[in-house]
XYZ file of N, CA and C in Angstrom:
546
model
N -10.599 3.605 -14.969
C -11.872 4.386 -14.249
C -11.955 5.533 -15.319
N -13.437 5.681 -15.567
C -13.894 6.590 -16.529
C -13.760 7.970 -15.849
N -13.581 8.913 -16.815
C -13.448 10.401 -16.506
C -14.533 10.758 -15.595
N -14.335 11.616 -14.722
C -15.379 12.231 -13.960
C -15.695 11.468 -12.606
N -15.110 10.080 -12.377
C -15.225 9.186 -11.308
C -14.644 9.949 -10.057
N -15.090 9.586 -8.854
C -14.561 10.093 -7.742
C -14.168 8.984 -6.751
N -13.205 9.121 -5.940
C -12.833 8.055 -5.215
C -13.030 8.589 -3.809
N -13.845 7.549 -3.021
C -14.348 7.765 -1.739
C -13.488 7.076 -0.702
N -12.769 7.777 0.092
C -11.860 7.313 1.069
C -12.806 6.766 2.322
N -12.421 5.827 3.003
C -13.064 5.399 4.172
C -13.020 6.620 5.274
N -14.432 6.819 5.647
C -14.467 7.763 6.672
C -14.369 7.275 8.112
N -14.474 5.986 8.047
C -14.299 5.422 9.348
C -12.926 4.442 9.136
N -12.068 4.608 10.113
C -10.818 3.903 9.960
C -10.974 2.386 10.001
N -10.167 1.594 9.326
C -10.232 0.087 9.326
C -9.450 -0.264 10.619
N -8.765 0.530 11.104
C -7.748 0.059 12.176
C -7.474 1.221 13.212
N -6.918 0.839 14.286
C -6.406 2.010 15.134
C -5.192 1.562 15.816
N -4.451 2.368 16.511
C -3.263 1.847 17.215
C -3.736 1.610 18.699
N -2.676 0.911 19.369
C -2.955 0.693 20.804
C -4.071 -0.394 20.981
N -4.371 -1.245 19.846
C -5.194 -2.248 20.043
C -6.835 -1.924 20.080
N -7.161 -0.735 20.032
C -8.653 -0.220 20.114
C -9.141 -0.259 18.705
N -10.314 -1.010 18.709
C -10.998 -1.190 17.419
C -11.867 0.176 17.145
N -11.735 0.704 15.802
C -12.440 1.855 15.386
C -13.911 1.555 15.051
N -13.983 0.314 14.659
C -15.222 -0.299 14.119
C -15.644 -1.250 14.967
N -16.874 -1.159 15.738
C -17.235 -2.212 16.540
C -17.556 -3.482 15.624
N -16.810 -4.710 16.068
C -17.154 -5.843 15.168
C -18.569 -6.440 15.424
N -19.089 -7.023 14.451
C -20.469 -7.598 14.551
C -20.471 -9.102 14.432
N -19.405 -9.617 13.951
C -19.198 -11.173 13.783
C -17.661 -11.441 13.982
N -17.361 -12.666 14.199
C -15.985 -13.209 14.251
C -15.313 -12.824 13.006
N -15.957 -12.860 11.765
C -15.247 -12.561 10.570
C -14.752 -11.090 10.536
N -15.595 -10.095 11.065
C -15.164 -8.699 11.012
C -14.047 -8.471 12.072
N -14.086 -9.273 13.226
C -13.070 -9.131 14.288
C -11.790 -9.433 13.601
N -11.600 -10.604 12.786
C -10.366 -10.914 12.269
C -9.822 -9.912 11.359
N -10.751 -9.352 10.480
C -10.274 -8.219 9.558
C -9.805 -6.954 10.474
N -10.448 -6.709 11.478
C -9.874 -5.654 12.252
C -8.392 -6.048 12.833
N -8.311 -7.186 13.322
C -6.923 -7.514 13.801
C -5.921 -7.576 12.780
N -6.187 -8.050 11.654
C -5.424 -8.024 10.343
C -4.835 -6.519 10.100
N -5.745 -5.656 10.082
C -5.427 -4.306 9.694
C -4.645 -3.518 10.887
N -4.969 -3.924 12.284
C -4.161 -3.465 13.252
C -2.607 -3.764 13.243
N -2.492 -5.149 12.895
C -1.102 -5.634 12.674
C -0.449 -4.844 11.323
N -1.257 -4.472 10.384
C -0.826 -3.822 9.253
C -0.062 -2.527 9.529
N -0.730 -1.837 10.531
C -0.098 -0.559 10.971
C 1.261 -0.811 11.513
N 1.277 -1.740 12.387
C 2.658 -2.091 13.105
C 3.697 -2.473 12.121
N 3.328 -3.186 11.074
C 4.263 -3.601 10.035
C 4.734 -2.474 9.192
N 3.820 -1.434 9.003
C 4.089 -0.218 8.232
C 5.181 0.495 9.071
N 4.849 0.613 10.282
C 5.838 1.393 11.357
C 7.251 0.565 11.268
N 7.169 -0.590 11.470
C 8.518 -1.424 11.505
C 9.161 -1.333 10.140
N 8.620 -1.519 9.053
C 9.311 -1.706 7.787
C 9.431 -0.329 6.923
N 8.694 0.602 7.368
C 8.670 1.865 6.650
C 8.908 3.122 7.478
N 9.023 3.023 8.681
C 9.326 3.970 9.779
C 10.492 4.777 9.461
N 11.450 4.248 8.734
C 12.666 4.864 8.606
C 12.622 6.107 7.512
N 11.371 6.233 6.852
C 11.144 7.291 6.076
C 10.352 8.560 6.712
N 10.047 8.127 8.100
C 9.473 9.308 8.877
C 7.985 9.129 9.208
N 7.280 8.033 8.638
C 6.099 7.982 8.849
C 5.706 7.279 10.121
N 4.687 7.850 10.916
C 4.318 7.432 12.222
C 2.716 7.160 11.886
N 2.484 5.818 11.406
C 1.132 5.449 11.021
C 0.199 5.357 12.008
N -1.169 5.749 11.786
C -2.211 5.624 12.672
C -3.307 4.753 12.028
N -3.625 4.916 10.820
C -4.533 4.087 10.099
C -4.420 4.033 8.722
N -4.847 2.928 8.042
C -4.858 2.902 6.689
C -6.365 3.206 6.223
N -6.269 4.199 5.317
C -7.582 4.624 4.862
C -7.918 4.362 3.462
N -7.080 3.628 2.619
C -7.348 3.212 1.299
C -6.283 2.157 0.916
N -6.675 1.244 -0.080
C -5.929 0.252 -0.526
C -6.298 -0.057 -1.853
N -5.375 -0.502 -2.703
C -5.869 -0.903 -4.033
C -5.493 -2.439 -4.236
N -5.780 -2.998 -5.359
C -5.517 -4.367 -5.715
C -4.009 -4.696 -5.930
N -3.202 -3.952 -5.946
C -1.752 -4.004 -5.922
C -1.078 -3.580 -4.672
N -1.798 -3.653 -3.602
C -1.300 -3.468 -2.337
C -0.813 -2.118 -1.981
N -1.055 -1.181 -2.872
C -0.642 0.202 -2.575
C -1.616 0.651 -1.320
N -1.198 1.323 -0.419
C -1.868 1.873 0.780
C -1.888 3.453 0.767
N -2.932 4.054 1.292
C -3.153 5.381 1.639
C -3.069 5.237 3.234
N -2.305 5.790 3.893
C -1.949 5.810 5.290
C -2.138 7.175 5.977
N -2.748 7.201 6.966
C -2.762 8.521 7.810
C -1.773 8.377 8.851
N -1.042 9.481 9.158
C -0.017 9.490 10.241
C -0.680 10.303 11.417
N 0.300 10.485 12.446
C -0.117 10.982 13.758
C -0.220 12.501 13.449
N 0.361 13.145 12.441
C 0.154 14.494 12.226
C -0.893 14.973 11.287
N -1.791 13.853 10.881
C -2.986 14.160 10.042
C -2.402 14.277 8.483
N -1.268 13.914 8.090
C -0.737 13.861 6.824
C -1.002 12.457 6.183
N -1.251 12.388 4.902
C -1.592 11.047 4.225
C -0.307 10.712 3.428
N -0.085 9.333 3.471
C 1.033 8.824 2.784
C 0.553 7.905 1.540
N 1.416 7.541 0.641
C 1.052 6.583 -0.174
C 2.195 5.404 -0.219
N 2.032 4.274 0.170
C 2.986 3.185 0.132
C 2.863 2.366 -1.123
N 3.751 2.399 -1.957
C 3.678 1.772 -3.273
C 4.680 0.400 -3.499
N 4.213 -0.788 -3.177
C 5.084 -1.679 -3.168
C 5.840 -1.998 -4.525
N 5.190 -1.861 -5.533
C 5.810 -2.119 -6.839
C 6.841 -1.180 -7.259
N 6.924 0.047 -6.513
C 7.950 0.869 -6.851
C 8.853 1.194 -5.603
N 8.543 0.562 -4.505
C 9.297 0.627 -3.366
C 9.442 2.132 -2.816
N 8.310 2.760 -2.664
C 8.324 3.955 -2.050
C 7.132 4.252 -1.117
N 7.290 5.163 -0.039
C 6.260 5.513 0.854
C 6.522 6.963 0.952
N 5.653 7.879 0.480
C 5.805 9.314 0.746
C 4.326 10.045 1.003
N 4.604 11.220 1.342
C 3.471 12.078 1.527
C 2.845 12.398 0.370
N 1.398 12.306 0.260
C 0.770 12.692 -0.915
C -0.171 13.747 -0.651
N -0.458 14.039 0.661
C -1.401 15.066 1.062
C -1.206 15.499 2.360
N -1.046 16.914 2.656
C -0.784 17.408 4.047
C -1.855 17.410 5.074
N -3.085 17.067 4.349
C -4.257 17.249 5.469
C -5.495 16.474 4.609
N -6.612 16.440 5.162
C -7.703 15.562 4.528
C -8.388 16.319 3.354
N -8.259 17.736 3.334
C -8.716 18.401 2.255
C -8.003 18.085 1.166
N -6.623 18.075 1.122
C -5.675 17.664 0.010
C -6.024 16.281 -0.345
N -6.253 15.398 0.648
C -6.509 14.067 0.233
C -7.836 13.998 -0.608
N -8.864 14.725 -0.111
C -10.075 14.799 -0.834
C -9.988 15.271 -2.237
N -8.983 16.173 -2.501
C -8.821 16.785 -3.784
C -8.177 15.700 -4.776
N -7.404 14.794 -4.203
C -6.894 13.761 -5.080
C -8.019 12.784 -5.507
N -9.049 12.779 -4.699
C -10.213 11.745 -4.976
C -11.028 12.218 -6.275
N -10.594 13.414 -6.903
C -11.271 13.665 -8.062
C -10.231 14.168 -9.240
N -8.786 13.802 -8.948
C -7.739 14.131 -9.724
C -7.717 13.018 -10.667
N -8.079 12.901 -11.842
C -8.050 11.915 -12.765
C -6.653 11.181 -13.004
N -5.634 12.063 -13.216
C -4.234 11.475 -13.207
C -3.994 10.417 -12.069
N -4.129 11.141 -10.872
C -3.906 10.322 -9.594
C -4.716 8.967 -9.583
N -6.070 9.243 -10.008
C -6.977 7.917 -9.999
C -6.598 6.930 -11.021
N -6.195 7.428 -12.023
C -5.692 6.292 -13.234
C -4.379 5.538 -12.485
N -3.557 6.400 -11.951
C -2.357 5.609 -11.216
C -2.815 4.737 -10.050
N -3.800 5.110 -9.394
C -4.174 4.527 -8.142
C -4.743 3.138 -8.490
N -5.653 3.166 -9.401
C -6.617 2.071 -9.808
C -5.780 1.085 -10.593
N -4.548 1.562 -11.270
C -3.852 0.615 -12.319
C -4.633 -0.254 -12.941
N -5.771 0.105 -13.559
C -6.853 -0.813 -14.315
C -6.202 -1.793 -15.311
N -5.313 -1.503 -16.114
C -4.720 -2.239 -17.237
C -4.022 -3.304 -16.446
N -3.111 -3.088 -15.523
C -2.273 -4.044 -14.789
C -3.140 -5.025 -13.894
N -4.189 -4.408 -13.375
C -4.977 -5.342 -12.483
C -5.894 -6.086 -13.463
N -6.161 -5.697 -14.644
C -6.825 -6.560 -15.687
C -5.929 -7.773 -16.021
N -4.707 -7.512 -16.496
C -3.476 -8.453 -16.835
C -3.609 -9.469 -15.528
N -3.357 -9.087 -14.457
C -3.197 -9.968 -13.191
C -4.440 -10.718 -12.950
N -5.652 -10.186 -12.983
C -6.830 -10.864 -12.830
C -7.087 -11.920 -13.819
N -6.542 -11.785 -15.101
C -6.577 -12.809 -16.141
C -5.794 -13.984 -15.827
N -4.554 -13.638 -15.281
C -3.503 -14.667 -14.959
C -3.902 -15.550 -13.758
N -4.443 -14.784 -12.620
C -4.562 -15.417 -11.360
C -5.949 -15.397 -10.691
N -6.883 -14.770 -11.377
C -8.213 -14.927 -11.030
C -8.478 -13.840 -9.891
N -9.545 -13.781 -9.261
C -9.812 -12.810 -8.150
C -8.931 -13.014 -7.008
N -8.716 -11.859 -6.306
C -7.836 -11.875 -5.058
C -8.637 -12.537 -3.896
N -8.073 -13.238 -3.147
C -8.503 -13.946 -1.915
C -7.698 -13.736 -0.658
N -8.362 -13.929 0.409
C -7.684 -13.840 1.777
C -6.426 -12.998 2.089
N -6.675 -11.620 1.828
C -5.468 -10.745 2.250
C -4.400 -10.716 1.210
N -4.683 -11.390 0.003
C -3.592 -11.406 -1.047
C -3.775 -10.090 -2.014
N -2.690 -9.647 -2.465
C -2.636 -8.528 -3.559
C -1.953 -9.131 -4.758
N -2.279 -8.474 -5.946
C -1.430 -8.426 -7.001
C -0.040 -7.829 -6.746
N 1.082 -8.381 -7.402
C 2.360 -7.713 -7.157
C 3.126 -8.045 -8.436
N 4.480 -7.349 -8.360
C 5.311 -7.489 -9.373
C 6.483 -8.529 -8.621
N 6.827 -9.606 -9.110
C 7.891 -10.476 -8.593
C 9.108 -9.645 -8.361
N 9.545 -8.924 -9.328
C 10.618 -7.972 -9.292
C 10.206 -6.552 -9.261
N 10.265 -5.861 -8.250
C 9.819 -4.574 -8.317
C 10.212 -3.622 -9.479
N 9.452 -2.740 -10.079
C 9.867 -1.875 -11.183
C 11.042 -1.140 -10.900
N 11.196 -0.702 -9.609
C 12.363 0.101 -9.379
C 13.829 -0.605 -9.569
N 13.484 -1.974 -9.613
C 14.683 -2.792 -9.827
C 14.789 -3.328 -11.232
N 13.845 -2.806 -12.062
C 13.960 -3.227 -13.631
C 12.768 -4.175 -13.821
N 12.008 -4.542 -12.815
C 10.974 -5.533 -13.221
C 9.858 -5.089 -14.140
N 9.394 -5.907 -15.072
C 8.401 -5.540 -15.974
C 7.100 -5.371 -15.359
N 6.163 -4.585 -16.035
C 4.799 -4.218 -15.472
C 3.950 -5.181 -16.232
N 4.006 -6.414 -16.146
C 3.222 -7.417 -16.688
C 3.723 -8.749 -17.093
N 3.223 -9.640 -17.823
C 3.620 -10.791 -18.242
C 4.072 -11.743 -17.061
N 5.257 -12.352 -17.330
C 5.732 -13.307 -16.157
C 6.202 -12.665 -14.862
N 6.263 -11.309 -14.861
C 6.642 -10.667 -13.635
C 5.379 -10.522 -12.764
N 4.304 -10.765 -13.049
C 3.162 -10.716 -12.133
C 2.793 -11.859 -11.203
N 2.363 -11.641 -10.026
C 2.203 -12.643 -9.018
C 1.177 -12.166 -7.965
N 0.768 -12.983 -6.925
C 0.060 -12.585 -5.822
C 0.882 -12.711 -4.583
N 0.521 -11.975 -3.567
C 1.379 -12.251 -2.377
C 0.462 -11.646 -1.234
N 0.699 -12.094 -0.008
C 0.043 -11.331 1.248
C 0.376 -9.974 1.293
N -0.615 -9.125 1.591
C -0.400 -7.717 1.725
C 0.785 -7.447 2.732
N 0.801 -8.185 3.809
C 1.891 -7.958 4.932
C 3.272 -8.215 4.277
N 3.308 -9.136 3.416
C 4.753 -9.477 2.884
C 5.152 -8.444 1.831
N 4.124 -7.783 1.162
C 4.583 -6.673 0.204
C 5.029 -5.529 1.148
N 4.223 -5.212 2.344
C 4.909 -4.118 3.069
C 6.171 -4.346 3.537
N 6.535 -5.610 4.066
C 7.802 -5.993 4.597
C 8.828 -5.971 3.329
N 8.576 -6.611 2.355
C 9.646 -6.784 1.269
C 9.876 -5.342 0.715
N 8.924 -4.376 0.251
C 9.141 -3.388 -0.317
C 9.800 -2.351 0.576
N 9.457 -2.301 1.790
C 10.113 -1.545 2.821
C 11.750 -1.897 3.008
N 11.833 -3.204 2.964
C 13.299 -3.623 3.211
C 14.084 -3.170 1.809
N 13.531 -3.490 0.711
C 14.270 -3.159 -0.406
C 14.431 -1.771 -0.575
N 13.515 -0.805 -0.313
C 13.465 0.538 -0.527
C 14.583 1.153 0.546
N 14.739 0.612 1.760
C 15.795 0.994 2.809
C 17.165 0.733 2.191
N 17.232 -0.490 1.648
C 18.655 -0.876 1.210
C 19.021 -0.143 -0.208
N 18.280 0.357 -1.093
C 18.692 1.234 -2.127
C 18.398 2.615 -2.052
N 17.911 3.128 -1.001
C 17.620 4.496 -0.761
C 18.762 5.414 -1.350
N 19.949 5.112 -0.928
C 21.012 6.113 -1.254
C 21.816 5.683 -2.657
N 21.396 4.812 -3.322
C 21.934 4.506 -4.528
C 21.540 5.471 -5.624
N 22.544 5.759 -6.589
C 22.083 6.815 -7.623
C 21.343 6.039 -8.719
N 20.462 6.776 -9.391
C 19.740 6.091 -10.604
C 20.725 5.302 -11.442
N 20.404 4.132 -11.864
C 21.150 3.435 -12.694
C 22.298 2.514 -12.119
N 22.389 2.596 -10.814
C 23.426 1.858 -10.108
C 23.027 0.314 -10.246
N 24.217 -0.501 -10.566
C 24.167 -1.930 -10.501
C 23.864 -2.551 -9.115
N 22.925 -3.524 -8.987
C 22.734 -4.184 -7.651
C 22.790 -5.703 -7.919
N 22.981 -6.173 -6.956
C 22.917 -7.767 -7.039
C 21.787 -8.200 -5.737
N 20.789 -8.694 -6.382
C 19.614 -9.326 -5.511
C 20.140 -10.544 -5.028
N 20.119 -10.734 -3.578
C 20.502 -12.006 -3.068
C 19.243 -12.503 -2.259
N 18.785 -13.646 -2.395
C 17.573 -14.095 -1.671
C 18.209 -14.907 -0.392
N 17.781 -14.698 0.638
C 18.287 -15.298 1.782
C 17.152 -16.049 2.594
N 17.162 -17.503 2.828
C 16.148 -18.089 3.519
C 16.085 -17.757 4.943
C-alpha cells in the first residue's frame, strides 16, 4: 500500500448477533453472505472466546483471513490466523480510525508481498477462501514458498484458535509435537 493511503472500515456491519441482519439483503446472494458472516461471529466466540473476546461484528478482513472484530464493549480486536493470536488493537472507534492512517499498521494489515506470492501460486480467492500458511508462523512455518495455501475462513478461525489455546502457556522456543487427528 502506498504511503498516505487510508483504510476505510465498514461503517455498516457485515453481521449481527442473535440472527438479525444489519444490512437488508436484496438478493439471495446477499442473504447467503450475511448468513456466512453471522456464523463467523459464533465461530470466533467458540474458538477464541477463551481470550476474553465477546464478538458482535466483523468490521474488516484481509486476504490472509485476518479479521478486525468489534466486541460488546466497543473494543476492536485483530484475529491473526498465521500467527495464532487475537488481541485488542483499539479501545474504541476513534483509536481504530487512527489505525486507518498508520502506515506501519496498514503495511502489516495488507501483507502485500505475501498476498502477491500467494496470488501467483493460487490465483484469485474464491468462495469464502483466504490465503494462509500451512504451518503457522508461530510454529516455525515459513512466510512463503511451499508453506502457502488457501483455506475456508471458518477453518482458519477454528484452527488458529485451537492452536493458540494449546500453546498459550508455553515459553518461547518450547519444543512441540504437532499431531493431526482425523
